[in-house]
Structure formats: structure tokens, C-alpha cells
């Protein structure tokens, strides 16, 4: 089986139900989601399976959800069959709250880095923010897609921030604070307790 088809040699690619230019906003958005997924995969190879078992479970689920997001953006049929739901957004929110309880209190902005896995998660976080911006551009252009994809990407970037801090904390590597930052985080970056 050959993996090349030559169908993209004129600058177009296949969506589910149509073809589009390879630099179309929709293609840029799901291509960026693929970048996020790749860096998450890299981070997973850098995590000790025993020390970070919970994060590896999270990240494997996230990789599958990112595939769903990309597939939903690629589905332009009149009756698309979207896969993303609100449930993964709620799961991310719950995990963010849990993870932010673990590392030391946060008062200032931090610089990306620390342990190799944390640095990779920061790369994934910033690419996730770019993917989110691209979905907003897509939304503003009138293109239709499930808006839960944009919400998911927003929460995912927060999750990756929290996960990077947990990775550093468990590795005994302190976060590197931005030296000119004022104290910007209320409650030390902790989630507010719910009654």
C-alpha cells in the first residue's frame, strides 16, 4: 500500500465531503490540532509511567479527543456526524482543579521550561492557543463547525499549563518565575472551593 496519492500536488486536500486549498482556515485549524497532538505524544515519551500514571491516562484520552476535534473540523457534509461533546470539556475542568491543588502556590507568571516533559507540555499549550485562535477565525468567517471544539481547546491549554506545573513539582524542579511579573494570580492559582 502506497501512502502517497499525488492528489495534493496542486495545493488541495480532501475534507469529509469536499476538497479545499491546503492553506484554507479550516485546514490550518485542524493541522494545528495535529501539531498539538504530536507534542503531547512527545511529552508522553518523557514521562515516567509510575510517577505520572494519572497524567498519561489524561493525555491518551486527550490525544483521542484531539483526533475527534480534527475530524469534526474536516467534516463539511450537509449532514455531518460530529464526535465531540461537552463531556470532555467538563472532564478537563475537573482535572485542572485537581492538578492545580498539587504544585506550590502560584503568584507570578512563569516561564516555560523546567523538566523536559514540562517544557514539551508548554510547547503543546502554546500551539493549542494558536489552534484556538484559528477556530475563532473560522467561527468569525461564518464557517460552520461544532463550537465545542473551540471551548475544548480553550480548556486544554489550561490543562496543559496545570499539567506542566505538576510534572515539574513531582520531578522536584521549581517553576521559573518571570522576574518582572507582579503578583497576578488570586488565591495562589488555586481553584475556588465549591460549596
CSV table of C-alpha atoms in Angstrom, one decimal:
chain,number,residue,atom,x,y,z
A,1,UNK,CA,0.0,0.0,0.0
A,2,UNK,CA,1.4,3.4,-1.0
A,3,UNK,CA,0.8,6.3,1.4
A,4,UNK,CA,1.2,9.0,-1.2
A,5,UNK,CA,-1.6,9.6,-3.6
A,6,UNK,CA,-0.4,12.7,-5.6
A,7,UNK,CA,-3.9,14.2,-5.2
A,8,UNK,CA,-2.5,17.1,-3.3
A,9,UNK,CA,0.1,18.1,-5.8
A,10,UNK,CA,-1.9,21.1,-6.9
A,11,UNK,CA,-2.3,22.5,-3.4
A,12,UNK,CA,-5.6,21.0,-2.4
A,13,UNK,CA,-6.6,18.3,0.1
A,14,UNK,CA,-9.6,16.3,0.9
A,15,UNK,CA,-12.1,17.2,3.6
A,16,UNK,CA,-15.0,14.9,4.5
A,17,UNK,CA,-17.4,15.8,1.8
A,18,UNK,CA,-15.3,18.3,-0.3
A,19,UNK,CA,-11.9,19.4,-1.3
A,20,UNK,CA,-10.2,22.6,-0.1
A,21,UNK,CA,-7.0,24.6,-0.6
A,22,UNK,CA,-4.3,23.4,1.8
A,23,UNK,CA,-3.9,26.9,3.3
A,24,UNK,CA,-7.7,27.3,3.9
A,25,UNK,CA,-8.5,28.4,7.5
A,26,UNK,CA,-10.3,25.1,8.2
A,27,UNK,CA,-7.2,23.1,7.1
A,28,UNK,CA,-4.9,25.4,9.2
A,29,UNK,CA,-7.0,24.8,12.3
A,30,UNK,CA,-7.1,21.1,12.1
A,31,UNK,CA,-3.4,20.9,11.0
A,32,UNK,CA,-2.5,22.9,14.1
A,33,UNK,CA,-4.5,20.5,16.2
A,34,UNK,CA,-2.4,17.7,14.7
A,35,UNK,CA,0.7,19.6,15.9
A,36,UNK,CA,-0.6,19.8,19.4
A,37,UNK,CA,-1.3,16.0,19.3
A,38,UNK,CA,2.3,15.3,18.2
A,39,UNK,CA,3.8,17.4,21.0
A,40,UNK,CA,1.5,15.7,23.5
A,41,UNK,CA,2.8,12.3,22.2
A,42,UNK,CA,6.4,13.6,22.7
A,43,UNK,CA,5.6,14.6,26.2
A,44,UNK,CA,4.2,11.2,27.0
A,45,UNK,CA,7.5,9.6,26.0
A,46,UNK,CA,9.3,11.8,28.5
A,47,UNK,CA,7.1,10.9,31.5
A,48,UNK,CA,7.9,8.2,33.9
A,49,UNK,CA,5.0,5.7,33.8
A,50,UNK,CA,4.8,5.2,37.5
A,51,UNK,CA,5.3,8.8,38.7
A,52,UNK,CA,2.9,10.2,36.1
A,53,UNK,CA,0.4,7.4,35.6
A,54,UNK,CA,-2.6,9.7,36.1
A,55,UNK,CA,-1.3,12.3,33.6
A,56,UNK,CA,-0.6,9.6,31.0
A,57,UNK,CA,-4.2,8.4,31.3
A,58,UNK,CA,-5.3,12.0,30.8
A,59,UNK,CA,-3.0,12.6,27.8
A,60,UNK,CA,-4.0,9.4,26.0
A,61,UNK,CA,-7.7,10.4,26.3
A,62,UNK,CA,-6.8,14.0,25.1
A,63,UNK,CA,-5.0,12.6,22.0
A,64,UNK,CA,-8.1,10.7,21.0
A,65,UNK,CA,-10.3,13.8,21.7
A,66,UNK,CA,-7.9,15.9,19.5
A,67,UNK,CA,-8.5,13.4,16.7
A,68,UNK,CA,-12.2,13.9,17.2
A,69,UNK,CA,-11.8,17.7,17.1
A,70,UNK,CA,-9.8,17.5,13.8
A,71,UNK,CA,-12.3,15.1,12.3
A,72,UNK,CA,-15.2,17.4,13.3
A,73,UNK,CA,-13.4,20.4,11.6
A,74,UNK,CA,-12.8,18.3,8.5
A,75,UNK,CA,-16.5,17.2,8.2
A,76,UNK,CA,-18.2,19.6,5.8
A,77,UNK,CA,-21.1,17.4,4.7
A,78,UNK,CA,-24.6,18.7,4.7
A,79,UNK,CA,-25.4,16.2,7.5
A,80,UNK,CA,-22.1,15.9,9.4
A,81,UNK,CA,-21.5,13.3,12.0
A,82,UNK,CA,-19.7,15.2,14.8
A,83,UNK,CA,-18.0,13.3,17.6
A,84,UNK,CA,-17.1,16.0,20.2
A,85,UNK,CA,-19.4,16.6,23.1
A,86,UNK,CA,-19.4,18.8,26.2
A,87,UNK,CA,-18.3,15.9,28.4
A,88,UNK,CA,-14.5,16.1,27.7
A,89,UNK,CA,-14.7,19.9,28.5
A,90,UNK,CA,-16.2,19.1,31.9
A,91,UNK,CA,-13.6,16.4,32.5
A,92,UNK,CA,-10.7,18.8,31.7
A,93,UNK,CA,-12.2,21.4,34.1
A,94,UNK,CA,-12.3,18.8,36.9
A,95,UNK,CA,-8.8,17.7,36.2
A,96,UNK,CA,-7.5,21.3,36.1
A,97,UNK,CA,-9.0,21.9,39.5
A,98,UNK,CA,-7.4,18.8,40.9
A,99,UNK,CA,-4.0,19.4,39.4
A,100,UNK,CA,-3.7,23.0,40.5
A,101,UNK,CA,-4.0,21.8,44.1
A,102,UNK,CA,-0.7,19.9,43.9
A,103,UNK,CA,2.2,22.2,43.0
A,104,UNK,CA,3.3,25.1,45.1
A,105,UNK,CA,1.2,28.2,45.2
A,106,UNK,CA,1.5,30.4,42.2
A,107,UNK,CA,1.7,34.2,42.4
A,108,UNK,CA,3.5,35.3,39.3
A,109,UNK,CA,3.7,34.4,35.7
A,110,UNK,CA,6.1,31.6,35.0
A,111,UNK,CA,8.5,31.0,32.1
A,112,UNK,CA,8.1,27.8,30.0
A,113,UNK,CA,10.6,25.2,30.9
A,114,UNK,CA,11.8,23.1,33.8
A,115,UNK,CA,11.9,19.4,33.2
A,116,UNK,CA,11.9,18.1,29.6
A,117,UNK,CA,8.4,16.8,29.8
A,118,UNK,CA,7.1,20.1,31.3
A,119,UNK,CA,8.8,22.1,28.6
A,120,UNK,CA,7.2,19.9,25.9
A,121,UNK,CA,3.8,20.4,27.6
A,122,UNK,CA,4.3,24.1,27.5
A,123,UNK,CA,5.0,23.9,23.7
A,124,UNK,CA,1.8,21.9,23.3
A,125,UNK,CA,0.0,24.6,25.4
A,126,UNK,CA,1.1,27.4,23.2
A,127,UNK,CA,0.2,25.5,20.0
A,128,UNK,CA,-3.2,24.8,21.5
A,129,UNK,CA,-3.7,28.5,21.9
A,130,UNK,CA,-2.9,29.0,18.3
A,131,UNK,CA,-5.4,26.3,17.3
A,132,UNK,CA,-8.0,28.0,19.4
A,133,UNK,CA,-7.3,31.4,17.7
A,134,UNK,CA,-7.6,29.7,14.3
A,135,UNK,CA,-11.0,28.2,15.3
A,136,UNK,CA,-12.2,31.7,16.4
A,137,UNK,CA,-11.1,33.0,12.9
A,138,UNK,CA,-13.1,30.2,11.4
A,139,UNK,CA,-16.1,31.0,13.5
A,140,UNK,CA,-15.9,34.7,12.6
A,141,UNK,CA,-15.7,33.8,8.9
A,142,UNK,CA,-19.1,32.1,9.1
A,143,UNK,CA,-17.8,28.6,8.6
A,144,UNK,CA,-19.8,26.0,10.5
A,145,UNK,CA,-18.3,23.6,12.9
A,146,UNK,CA,-19.2,22.4,16.4
A,147,UNK,CA,-18.3,25.2,18.7
A,148,UNK,CA,-17.5,22.8,21.5
A,149,UNK,CA,-14.1,22.3,19.6
A,150,UNK,CA,-13.2,25.9,20.4
A,151,UNK,CA,-14.2,25.5,24.1
A,152,UNK,CA,-12.3,22.2,24.3
A,153,UNK,CA,-9.1,23.9,23.0
A,154,UNK,CA,-9.5,26.7,25.5
A,155,UNK,CA,-9.7,24.3,28.5
A,156,UNK,CA,-7.0,22.1,27.0
A,157,UNK,CA,-4.5,24.9,27.1
A,158,UNK,CA,-5.3,25.5,30.8
A,159,UNK,CA,-5.0,21.8,31.5
A,160,UNK,CA,-1.5,21.6,29.8
A,161,UNK,CA,-0.4,24.6,31.9
A,162,UNK,CA,-1.6,22.8,35.1
A,163,UNK,CA,0.0,19.5,34.0
A,164,UNK,CA,3.3,21.1,33.2
A,165,UNK,CA,3.4,22.5,36.8
A,166,UNK,CA,2.6,19.1,38.2
A,167,UNK,CA,5.3,17.5,36.2
A,168,UNK,CA,7.9,20.0,37.5
A,169,UNK,CA,6.6,19.6,41.0
A,170,UNK,CA,6.8,15.8,41.1
A,171,UNK,CA,10.3,16.0,39.5
A,172,UNK,CA,11.5,18.4,42.2
A,173,UNK,CA,12.1,21.1,39.6
A,174,UNK,CA,10.9,24.6,40.6
A,175,UNK,CA,8.9,26.7,38.2
A,176,UNK,CA,11.0,29.6,36.8
A,177,UNK,CA,9.1,32.8,37.6
A,178,UNK,CA,9.1,35.8,35.3
A,179,UNK,CA,11.2,38.2,37.3
A,180,UNK,CA,9.4,41.3,36.3
A,181,UNK,CA,5.9,39.9,36.9
A,182,UNK,CA,3.7,41.5,39.5
A,183,UNK,CA,1.6,39.2,41.7
A,184,UNK,CA,-1.2,38.3,39.2
A,185,UNK,CA,-2.8,35.1,40.5
A,186,UNK,CA,-5.5,35.3,43.1
A,187,UNK,CA,-5.8,32.5,45.6
A,188,UNK,CA,-2.3,31.3,44.6
A,189,UNK,CA,-3.6,29.9,41.3
A,190,UNK,CA,-5.9,27.5,43.3
A,191,UNK,CA,-9.4,26.8,42.2
A,192,UNK,CA,-12.1,28.3,44.4
A,193,UNK,CA,-13.6,25.8,46.7
A,194,UNK,CA,-17.2,24.9,45.8
A,195,UNK,CA,-19.9,24.6,48.5
